[in-house]
XYZ file of C-alpha atoms in Angstrom:
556
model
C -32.676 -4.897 -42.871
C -29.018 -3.687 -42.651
C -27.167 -3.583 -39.345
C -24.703 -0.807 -38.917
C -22.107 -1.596 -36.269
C -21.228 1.385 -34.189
C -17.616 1.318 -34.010
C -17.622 4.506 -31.048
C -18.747 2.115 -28.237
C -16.479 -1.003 -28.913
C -14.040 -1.480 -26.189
C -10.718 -1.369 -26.667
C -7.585 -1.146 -25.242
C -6.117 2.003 -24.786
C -1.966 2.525 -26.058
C 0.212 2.130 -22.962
C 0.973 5.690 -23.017
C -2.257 7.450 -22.492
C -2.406 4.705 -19.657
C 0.631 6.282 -18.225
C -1.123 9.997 -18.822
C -4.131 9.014 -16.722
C -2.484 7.285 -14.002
C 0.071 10.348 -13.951
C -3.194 12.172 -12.324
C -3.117 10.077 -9.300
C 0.300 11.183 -8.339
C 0.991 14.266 -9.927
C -1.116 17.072 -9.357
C 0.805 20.261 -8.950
C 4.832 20.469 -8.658
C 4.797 19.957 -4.984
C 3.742 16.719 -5.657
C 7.103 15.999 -8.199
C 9.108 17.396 -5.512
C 7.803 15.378 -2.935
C 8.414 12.111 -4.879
C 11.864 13.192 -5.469
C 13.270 14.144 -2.352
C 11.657 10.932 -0.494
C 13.928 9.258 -3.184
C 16.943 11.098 -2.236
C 16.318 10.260 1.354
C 15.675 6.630 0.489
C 19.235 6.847 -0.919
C 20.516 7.522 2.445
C 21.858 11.260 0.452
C 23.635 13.166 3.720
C 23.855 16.450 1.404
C 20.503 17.784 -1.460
C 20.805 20.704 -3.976
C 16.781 22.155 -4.933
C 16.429 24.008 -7.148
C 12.820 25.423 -8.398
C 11.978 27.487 -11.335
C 9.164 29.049 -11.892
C 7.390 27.587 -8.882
C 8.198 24.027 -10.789
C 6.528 24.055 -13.764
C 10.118 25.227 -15.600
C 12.305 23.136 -13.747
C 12.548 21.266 -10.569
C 15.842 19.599 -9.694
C 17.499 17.134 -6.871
C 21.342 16.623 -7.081
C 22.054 14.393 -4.058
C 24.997 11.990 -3.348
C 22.998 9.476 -2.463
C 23.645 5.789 -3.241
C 23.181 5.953 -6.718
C 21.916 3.652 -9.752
C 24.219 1.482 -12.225
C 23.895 1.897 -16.215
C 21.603 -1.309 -16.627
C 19.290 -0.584 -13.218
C 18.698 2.836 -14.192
C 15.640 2.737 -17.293
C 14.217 0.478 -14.288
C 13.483 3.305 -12.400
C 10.951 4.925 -14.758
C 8.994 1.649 -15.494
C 5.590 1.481 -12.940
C 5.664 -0.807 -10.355
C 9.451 -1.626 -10.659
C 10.863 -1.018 -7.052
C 13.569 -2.201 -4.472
C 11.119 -1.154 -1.211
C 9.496 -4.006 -1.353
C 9.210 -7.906 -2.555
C 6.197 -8.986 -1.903
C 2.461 -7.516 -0.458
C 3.387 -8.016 3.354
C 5.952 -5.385 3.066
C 3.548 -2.852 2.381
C 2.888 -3.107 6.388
C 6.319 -3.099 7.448
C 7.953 -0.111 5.726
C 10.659 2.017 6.578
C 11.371 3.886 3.339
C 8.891 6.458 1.835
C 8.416 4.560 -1.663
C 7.095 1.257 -2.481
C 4.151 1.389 -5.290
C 7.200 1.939 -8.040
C 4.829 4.417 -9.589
C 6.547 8.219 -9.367
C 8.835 8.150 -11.820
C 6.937 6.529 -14.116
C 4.106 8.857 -13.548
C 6.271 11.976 -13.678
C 7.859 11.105 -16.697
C 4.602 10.518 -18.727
C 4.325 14.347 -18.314
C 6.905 16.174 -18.509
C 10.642 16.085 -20.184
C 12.976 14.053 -17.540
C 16.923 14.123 -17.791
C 18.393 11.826 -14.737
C 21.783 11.539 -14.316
C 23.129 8.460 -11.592
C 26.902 7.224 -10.529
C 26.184 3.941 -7.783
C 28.524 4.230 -4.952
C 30.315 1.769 -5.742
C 31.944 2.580 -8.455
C 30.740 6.057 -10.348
C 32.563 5.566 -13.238
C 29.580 2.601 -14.163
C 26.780 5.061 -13.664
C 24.347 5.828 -16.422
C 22.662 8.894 -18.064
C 19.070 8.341 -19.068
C 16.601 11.233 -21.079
C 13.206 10.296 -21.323
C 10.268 13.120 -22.620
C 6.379 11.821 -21.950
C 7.144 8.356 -21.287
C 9.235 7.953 -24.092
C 12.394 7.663 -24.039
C 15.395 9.500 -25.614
C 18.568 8.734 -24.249
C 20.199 6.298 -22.508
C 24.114 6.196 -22.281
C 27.046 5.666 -20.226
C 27.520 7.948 -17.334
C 31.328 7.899 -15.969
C 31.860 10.423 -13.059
C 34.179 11.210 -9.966
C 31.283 11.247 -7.548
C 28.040 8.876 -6.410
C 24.738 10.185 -6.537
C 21.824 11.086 -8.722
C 20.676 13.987 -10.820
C 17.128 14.496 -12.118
C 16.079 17.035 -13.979
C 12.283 17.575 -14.256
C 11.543 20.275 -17.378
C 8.303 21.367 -18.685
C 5.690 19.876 -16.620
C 2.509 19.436 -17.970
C 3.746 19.766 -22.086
C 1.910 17.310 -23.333
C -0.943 17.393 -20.877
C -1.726 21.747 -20.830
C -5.005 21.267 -19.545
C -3.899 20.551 -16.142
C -2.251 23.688 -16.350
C -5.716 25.135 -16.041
C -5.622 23.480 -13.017
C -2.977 24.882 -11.149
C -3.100 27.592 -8.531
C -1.654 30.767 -8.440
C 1.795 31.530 -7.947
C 2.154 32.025 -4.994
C 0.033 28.674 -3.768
C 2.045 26.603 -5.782
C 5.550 28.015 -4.233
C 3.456 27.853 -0.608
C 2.671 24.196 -1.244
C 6.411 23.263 -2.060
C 7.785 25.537 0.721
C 5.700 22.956 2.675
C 7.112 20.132 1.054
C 10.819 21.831 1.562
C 10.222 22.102 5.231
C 9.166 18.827 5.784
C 12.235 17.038 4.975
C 14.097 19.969 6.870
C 12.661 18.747 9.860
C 12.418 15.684 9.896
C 16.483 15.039 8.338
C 18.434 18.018 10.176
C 21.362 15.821 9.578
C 20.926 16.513 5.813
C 22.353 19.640 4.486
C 19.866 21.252 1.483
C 20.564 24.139 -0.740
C 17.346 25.280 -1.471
C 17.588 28.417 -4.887
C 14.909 29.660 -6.170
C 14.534 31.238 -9.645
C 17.801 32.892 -10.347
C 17.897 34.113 -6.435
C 21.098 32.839 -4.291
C 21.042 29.319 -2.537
C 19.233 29.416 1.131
C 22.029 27.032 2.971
C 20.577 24.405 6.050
C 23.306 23.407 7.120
C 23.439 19.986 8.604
C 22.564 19.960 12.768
C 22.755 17.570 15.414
C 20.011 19.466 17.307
C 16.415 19.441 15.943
C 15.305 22.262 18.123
C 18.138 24.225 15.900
C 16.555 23.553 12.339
C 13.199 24.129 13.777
C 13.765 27.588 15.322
C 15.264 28.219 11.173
C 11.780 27.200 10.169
C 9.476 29.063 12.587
C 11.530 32.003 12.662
C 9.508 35.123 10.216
C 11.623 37.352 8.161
C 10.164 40.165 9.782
C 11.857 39.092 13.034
C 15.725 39.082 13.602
C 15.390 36.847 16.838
C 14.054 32.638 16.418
C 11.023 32.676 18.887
C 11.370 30.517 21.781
C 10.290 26.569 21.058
C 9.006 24.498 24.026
C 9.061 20.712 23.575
C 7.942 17.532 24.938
C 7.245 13.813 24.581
C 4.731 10.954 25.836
C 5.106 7.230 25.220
C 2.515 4.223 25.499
C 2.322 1.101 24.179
C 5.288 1.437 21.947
C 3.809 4.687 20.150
C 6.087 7.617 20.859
C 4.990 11.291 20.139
C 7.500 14.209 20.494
C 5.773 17.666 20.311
C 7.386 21.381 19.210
C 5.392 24.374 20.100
C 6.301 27.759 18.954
C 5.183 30.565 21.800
C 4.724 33.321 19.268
C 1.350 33.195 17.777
C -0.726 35.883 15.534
C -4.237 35.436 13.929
C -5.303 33.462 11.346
C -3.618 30.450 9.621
C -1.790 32.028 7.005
C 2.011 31.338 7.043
C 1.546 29.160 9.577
C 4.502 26.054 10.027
C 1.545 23.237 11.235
C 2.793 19.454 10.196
C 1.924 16.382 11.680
C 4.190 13.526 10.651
C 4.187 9.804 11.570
C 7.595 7.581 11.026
C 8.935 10.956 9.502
C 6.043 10.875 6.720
C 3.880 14.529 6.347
C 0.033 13.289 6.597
C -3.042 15.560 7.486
C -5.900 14.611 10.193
C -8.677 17.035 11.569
C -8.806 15.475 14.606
C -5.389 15.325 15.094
C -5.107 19.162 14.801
C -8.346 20.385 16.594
C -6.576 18.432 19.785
C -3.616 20.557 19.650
C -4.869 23.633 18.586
C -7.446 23.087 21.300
C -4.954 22.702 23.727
C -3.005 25.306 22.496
C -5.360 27.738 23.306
C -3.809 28.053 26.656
C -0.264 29.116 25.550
C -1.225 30.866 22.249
C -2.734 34.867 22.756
C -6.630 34.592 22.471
C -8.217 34.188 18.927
C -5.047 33.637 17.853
C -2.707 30.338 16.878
C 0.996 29.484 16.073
C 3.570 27.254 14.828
C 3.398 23.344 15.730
C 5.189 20.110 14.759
C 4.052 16.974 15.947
C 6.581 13.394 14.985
C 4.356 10.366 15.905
C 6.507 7.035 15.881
C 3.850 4.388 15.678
C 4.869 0.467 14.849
C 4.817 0.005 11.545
C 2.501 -2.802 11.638
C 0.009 -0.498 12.857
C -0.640 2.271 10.073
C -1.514 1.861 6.743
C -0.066 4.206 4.242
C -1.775 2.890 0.803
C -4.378 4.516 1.356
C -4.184 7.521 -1.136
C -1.981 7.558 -3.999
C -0.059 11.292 -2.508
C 0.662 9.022 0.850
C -1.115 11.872 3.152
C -3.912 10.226 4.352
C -2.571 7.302 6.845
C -5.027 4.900 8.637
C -3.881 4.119 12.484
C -4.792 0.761 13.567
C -5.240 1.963 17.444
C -6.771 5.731 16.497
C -8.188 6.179 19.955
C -4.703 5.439 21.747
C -3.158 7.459 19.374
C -5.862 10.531 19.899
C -5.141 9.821 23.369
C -1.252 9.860 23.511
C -1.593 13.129 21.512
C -4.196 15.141 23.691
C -1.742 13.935 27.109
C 1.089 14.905 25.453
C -0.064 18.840 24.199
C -1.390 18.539 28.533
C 1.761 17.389 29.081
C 3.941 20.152 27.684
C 1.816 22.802 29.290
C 2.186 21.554 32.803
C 6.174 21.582 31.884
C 6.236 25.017 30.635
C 3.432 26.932 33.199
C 6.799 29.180 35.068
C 7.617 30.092 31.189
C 4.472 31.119 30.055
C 1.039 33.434 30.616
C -1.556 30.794 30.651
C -4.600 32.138 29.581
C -7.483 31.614 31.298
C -10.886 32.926 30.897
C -11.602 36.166 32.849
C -14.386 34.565 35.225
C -16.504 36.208 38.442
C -17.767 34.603 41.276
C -20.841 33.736 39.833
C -19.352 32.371 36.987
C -17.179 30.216 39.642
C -19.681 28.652 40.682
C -21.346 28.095 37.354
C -18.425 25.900 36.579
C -18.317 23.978 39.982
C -21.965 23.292 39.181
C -22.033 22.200 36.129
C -18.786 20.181 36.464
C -20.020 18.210 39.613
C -23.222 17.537 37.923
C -21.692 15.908 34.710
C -19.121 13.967 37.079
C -21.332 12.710 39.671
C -23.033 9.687 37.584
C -26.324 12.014 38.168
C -29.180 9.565 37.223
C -32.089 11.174 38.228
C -34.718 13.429 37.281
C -35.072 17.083 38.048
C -38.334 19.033 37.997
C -38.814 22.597 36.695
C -40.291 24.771 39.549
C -39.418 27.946 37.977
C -42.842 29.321 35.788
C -40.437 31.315 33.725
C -38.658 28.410 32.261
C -40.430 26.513 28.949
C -38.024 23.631 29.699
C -38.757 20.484 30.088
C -36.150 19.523 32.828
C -37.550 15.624 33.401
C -35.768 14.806 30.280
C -32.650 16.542 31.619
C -29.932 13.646 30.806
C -26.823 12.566 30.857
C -25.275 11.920 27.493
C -21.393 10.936 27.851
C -19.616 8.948 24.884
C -16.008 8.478 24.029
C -15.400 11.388 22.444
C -13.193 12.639 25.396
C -9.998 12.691 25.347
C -8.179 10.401 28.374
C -4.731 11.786 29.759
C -2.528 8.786 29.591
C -0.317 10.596 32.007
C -2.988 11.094 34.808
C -4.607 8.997 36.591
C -8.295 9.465 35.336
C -10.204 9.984 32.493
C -10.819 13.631 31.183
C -13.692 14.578 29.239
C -13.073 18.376 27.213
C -16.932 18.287 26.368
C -20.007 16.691 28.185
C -23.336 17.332 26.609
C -26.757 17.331 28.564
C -30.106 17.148 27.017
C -32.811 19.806 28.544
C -35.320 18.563 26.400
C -37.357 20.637 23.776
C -33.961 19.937 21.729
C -31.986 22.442 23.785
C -28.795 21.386 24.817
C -26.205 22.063 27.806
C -22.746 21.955 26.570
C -19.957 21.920 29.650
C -16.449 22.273 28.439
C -13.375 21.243 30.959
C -11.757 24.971 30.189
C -14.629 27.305 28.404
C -17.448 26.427 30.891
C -21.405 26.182 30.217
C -22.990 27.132 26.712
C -26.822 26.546 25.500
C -26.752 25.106 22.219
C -30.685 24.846 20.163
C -30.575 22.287 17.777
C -32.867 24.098 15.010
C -29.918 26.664 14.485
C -27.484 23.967 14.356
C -29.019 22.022 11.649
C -30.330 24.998 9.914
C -26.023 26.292 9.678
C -25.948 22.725 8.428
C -27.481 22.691 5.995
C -25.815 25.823 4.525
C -22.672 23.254 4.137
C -24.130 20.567 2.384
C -22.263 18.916 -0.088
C -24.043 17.710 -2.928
C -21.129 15.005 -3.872
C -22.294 12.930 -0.702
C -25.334 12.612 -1.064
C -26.917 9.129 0.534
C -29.138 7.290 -1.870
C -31.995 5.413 0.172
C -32.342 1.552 -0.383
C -36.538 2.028 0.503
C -37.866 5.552 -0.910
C -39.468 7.795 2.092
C -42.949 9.174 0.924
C -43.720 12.532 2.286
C -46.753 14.100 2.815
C -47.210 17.387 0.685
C -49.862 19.595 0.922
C -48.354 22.389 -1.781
C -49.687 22.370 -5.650
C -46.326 24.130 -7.011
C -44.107 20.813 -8.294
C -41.155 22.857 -9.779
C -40.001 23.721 -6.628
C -39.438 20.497 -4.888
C -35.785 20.574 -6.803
C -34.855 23.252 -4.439
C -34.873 21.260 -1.462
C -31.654 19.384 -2.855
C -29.010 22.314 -2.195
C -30.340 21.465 1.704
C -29.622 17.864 0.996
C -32.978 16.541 0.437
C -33.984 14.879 -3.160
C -37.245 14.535 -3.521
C -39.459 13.381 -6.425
C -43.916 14.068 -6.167
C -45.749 11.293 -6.906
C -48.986 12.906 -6.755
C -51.007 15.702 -5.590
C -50.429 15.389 -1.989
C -47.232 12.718 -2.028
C -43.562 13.155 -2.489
C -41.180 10.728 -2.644
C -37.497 11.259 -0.567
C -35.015 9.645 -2.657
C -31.566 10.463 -1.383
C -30.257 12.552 2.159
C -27.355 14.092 2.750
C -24.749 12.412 4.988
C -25.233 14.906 7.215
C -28.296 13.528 8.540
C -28.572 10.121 7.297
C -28.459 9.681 11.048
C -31.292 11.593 11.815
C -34.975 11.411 11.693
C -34.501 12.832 7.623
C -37.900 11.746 6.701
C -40.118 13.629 8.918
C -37.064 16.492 9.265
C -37.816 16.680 5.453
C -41.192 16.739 5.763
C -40.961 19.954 7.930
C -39.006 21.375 5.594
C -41.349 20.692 2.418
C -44.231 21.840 4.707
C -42.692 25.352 5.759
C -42.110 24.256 9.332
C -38.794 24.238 11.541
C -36.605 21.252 10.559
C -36.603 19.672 13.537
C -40.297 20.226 14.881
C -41.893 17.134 16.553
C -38.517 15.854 16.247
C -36.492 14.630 19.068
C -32.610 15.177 18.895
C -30.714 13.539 21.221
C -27.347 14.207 22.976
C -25.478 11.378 20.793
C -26.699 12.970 17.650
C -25.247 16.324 18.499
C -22.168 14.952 19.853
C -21.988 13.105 15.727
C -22.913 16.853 14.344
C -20.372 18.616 15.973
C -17.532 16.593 14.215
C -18.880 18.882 11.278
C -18.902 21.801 12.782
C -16.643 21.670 15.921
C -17.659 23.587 19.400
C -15.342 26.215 18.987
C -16.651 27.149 15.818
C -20.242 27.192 17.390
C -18.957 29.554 19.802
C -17.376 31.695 17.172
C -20.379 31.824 15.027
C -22.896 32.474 18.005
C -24.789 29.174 18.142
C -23.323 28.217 21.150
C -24.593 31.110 23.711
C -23.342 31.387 27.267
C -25.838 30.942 30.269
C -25.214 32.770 33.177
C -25.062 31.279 36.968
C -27.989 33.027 37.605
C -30.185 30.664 34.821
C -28.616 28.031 35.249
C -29.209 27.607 39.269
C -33.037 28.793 38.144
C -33.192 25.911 35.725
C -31.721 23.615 38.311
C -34.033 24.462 41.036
């Protein structure tokens, strides 16, 4: 019997090209991210003056002239091979930086495609500087450089040409030009001792020039063309434990989060966190007009030592050793500037009556006494099983570093029959039912995180019709029948992976509410609610308000 070999599936290794193609995908997504890598180079070259300019939102052309330190002829080709760097020597460094770049990756990654032209003169003497031309990681060019001036020119041209389906991939215009706007302002911020000349297409040069105030370049970056006047900026600071946050709040504020100037940076690098922004645009909320939100920046200077930047391969995601203190130092600060700018400012507060005064005095002295006890339903009128009224409190509060106690924003009470009381420091008392929150759940569901079970949950199933058990998976339930009246559960969403999923799924299968029979406690809702926040339960009507009146009747 002949054997044929089936060449197809033999491993091999792939040319070092395509290896630069595929990696390119981990750095290079859209043009902001080319612009990004560039300008943290120019800014690693200590550059005191940067010429942008952008065509065609980047895909034509993005360039950086800076006169920055600059590269000799024979260090230059260095600079486009991966993992060739002068950031750092060996793998400790990685938790001591103090320059943006350190993988050696960007220009290697950049260059594999699109067409690159750099030009580079070191500071110490220009006239040994170095052209170098190098099209999809191959290169072209590479020839003496002699000029009057340091610095270093890159030219990135046709991004994409060798790889057009990612072009399919990038967003419209005017998404791309909002995401390197972003990128722009970033560096304007944090480096108002840099002068940029920003052009785009063929329009003239916007000119920062360079400041010694950063309240200066800041107003430039909040201020709207449709207003003449920069809107007024308050600022503040907090310190602890040798992590230092400075804070820049714009007064003006307007719905939605279009247009919007939000950035959190740490050691001067842009990063994104959730949490990070719910605490100041919760706190906000008492500056800002109602329903509406405005302009932040927040600089975090945290020990190097204690974040961890290699986390992602765009450098946005950072991991903080001490997250809670650094929660914490952000939640007292945003307090901090408020109490610092009450004679310049409105503060809102909710428009409350008597009986909603002493709503809050009653609710608050209850969640702050340590109650213990039980409390017994008198009241015929109420289905609530008050005996099981408890006292939930976790961590999830955020502490004022600058007073002298700890504040929680949100205490949650069990009533029992999975209704919960939700007492917020500044919004008051809401009733919250736990059916309607996991039902909104599991309208969000996401199929990619789905949690595969180690032991397989059998379910008890009294329906005949089998093709509809695949249904159940868009509400984050996989489930296989094994017979007439068994299913199998095979995999739960994340979302519950905490909860009781089995018998919640067993409801579910069985046309009952989710949660019947099932007992939800205050720590599970307190988990839920970093999916959905409170404020959003408010918005969307899951969180109702109770009234004095039924809440003193419940209480009785």
């Amino acid at each position: 019997m002949e054997i044929i070999e089936n060449t197809k599936n033999r491993i091999n290794l792939l040319p070092e090209h395509l290896i630069d193609q595929i990696k390119a995908g981990e750095v290079v997504e859209r043009p902001a991210n080319v612009l990004k890598e560039l300008l943290e180079n120019s800014i690693d070259a200590n550059s005191s003056k940067v010429r942008v300019t952008i065509l065609n939102n980047g895909l034509d052309l993005i360039a950086i002239e800076d006169n920055g330190d600059g590269m000799f002829f024979d260090e230059l080709p260095y600079a486009f091979c991966r993992h060739a760097t002068s950031k750092i020597n060996n793998f400790e460094d990685i938790y001591r930086l103090n320059t943006f770049g350190f993988r050696g990756e960007a220009l290697a990654s950049i260059s594999s495609v699109a067409r690159i032209s750099c030009h580079s003169a070191p500071h110490a003497n220009p006239e040994q500087g170095a052209k170098f031309v190098i099209h999809g990681a191959q290169t072209v060019e590479h020839s003496k450089y002699a000029s009057h001036k340091c610095g270093t020119s890159t030219y990135v041209k046709d991004l994409f040409f060798n790889t057009p389906v990612r072009l399919k991939f990038v967003k419209s215009g005017q998404s791309e030009k909002n995401a390197l706007k972003r990128v722009i302002n970033s560096f304007l911020i944090n480096y108002p001792h840099v002068e940029f000349a920003i052009t785009w297409e063929d329009n003239d040069p916007e000119i920062y020039r360079a400041q010694d105030d950063i309240k200066t370049r800041i107003g430039e970056i909040f201020k709207k063309k449709s207003r003449k006047h920069r809107p007024e900026i308050f600022d503040t600071d907090g310190e602890y434990l040798g992590s230092h946050c400075k804070m820049y709040i714009s007064k003006d504020s307007s719905k939605g989060y279009s247009g919007k100037q939000q950035y959190l940076f740490v050691n001067n690098r842009l990063f994104t966190d959730k949490k990070l922004h719910q605490i100041i645009i919760r706190n906000m909320e008492k500056i800002w007009q109602p329903g509406q939100t405005g302009d932040y920046i927040m600089q975090l200077h945290v020990p190097e030592n204690e974040i961890d930047v290699n986390v992602h391969p765009n450098k946005t995601i950072i991991k903080f050793l001490k997250a809670n203190e650094i929660f914490s130092l952000t939640s007292a600060t945003a307090k901090k500037l408020i109490s610092e700018n009450e004679d310049k400012v409105e503060l809102n507060t909710l428009a409350i009556d008597e009986e909603e005064t002493n709503l809050n005095s009653l609710s608050n002295s209850l969640f702050n006494t340590g109650f213990s006890g039980h409390i017994e339903s008198n009241s015929n009128q109420s289905s609530l099983d008050l005996s099981r009224f408890q006292q939930e409190i976790d961590g999830h509060g955020q502490s004022s570093l600058f007073d002298s106690g700890v504040q929680h924003e949100l205490t949650i009470c069990a009533l029992g029959d999975n209704l919960f009381l939700l007492s917020h420091i500044d919004r008051g008392a809401y009733f919250l039912d736990a059916q309607n929150l996991i039902e909104k759940l599991m309208e969000v569901v996401d199929l990619d995180k789905m949690t595969p079970l180690l032991i397989s949950e059998p379910i008890s199933y009294d329906q005949k019709e089998m093709e509809n058990l695949p249904q159940y998976f868009k509400f984050g339930f996989e489930v296989d029948r094994l017979d007439e009246h068994t299913c199998v559960l095979r995999s739960v969403s994340h979302l519950f992976e905490d909860l009781p999923y089995a018998k919640m799924c067993e409801n579910l299968l069985n046309g009952e509410e989710i949660i019947n029979d099932v007992f939800i406690q205050g720590s599970d809702i307190r988990k839920l609610l970093s999916i959905i926040p409170f404020y959003d339960l408010v918005e969307l009507k899951l969180a109702k308000t109770i009234s004095a009146k039924k809440l003193k009747k419940l209480l009785k």
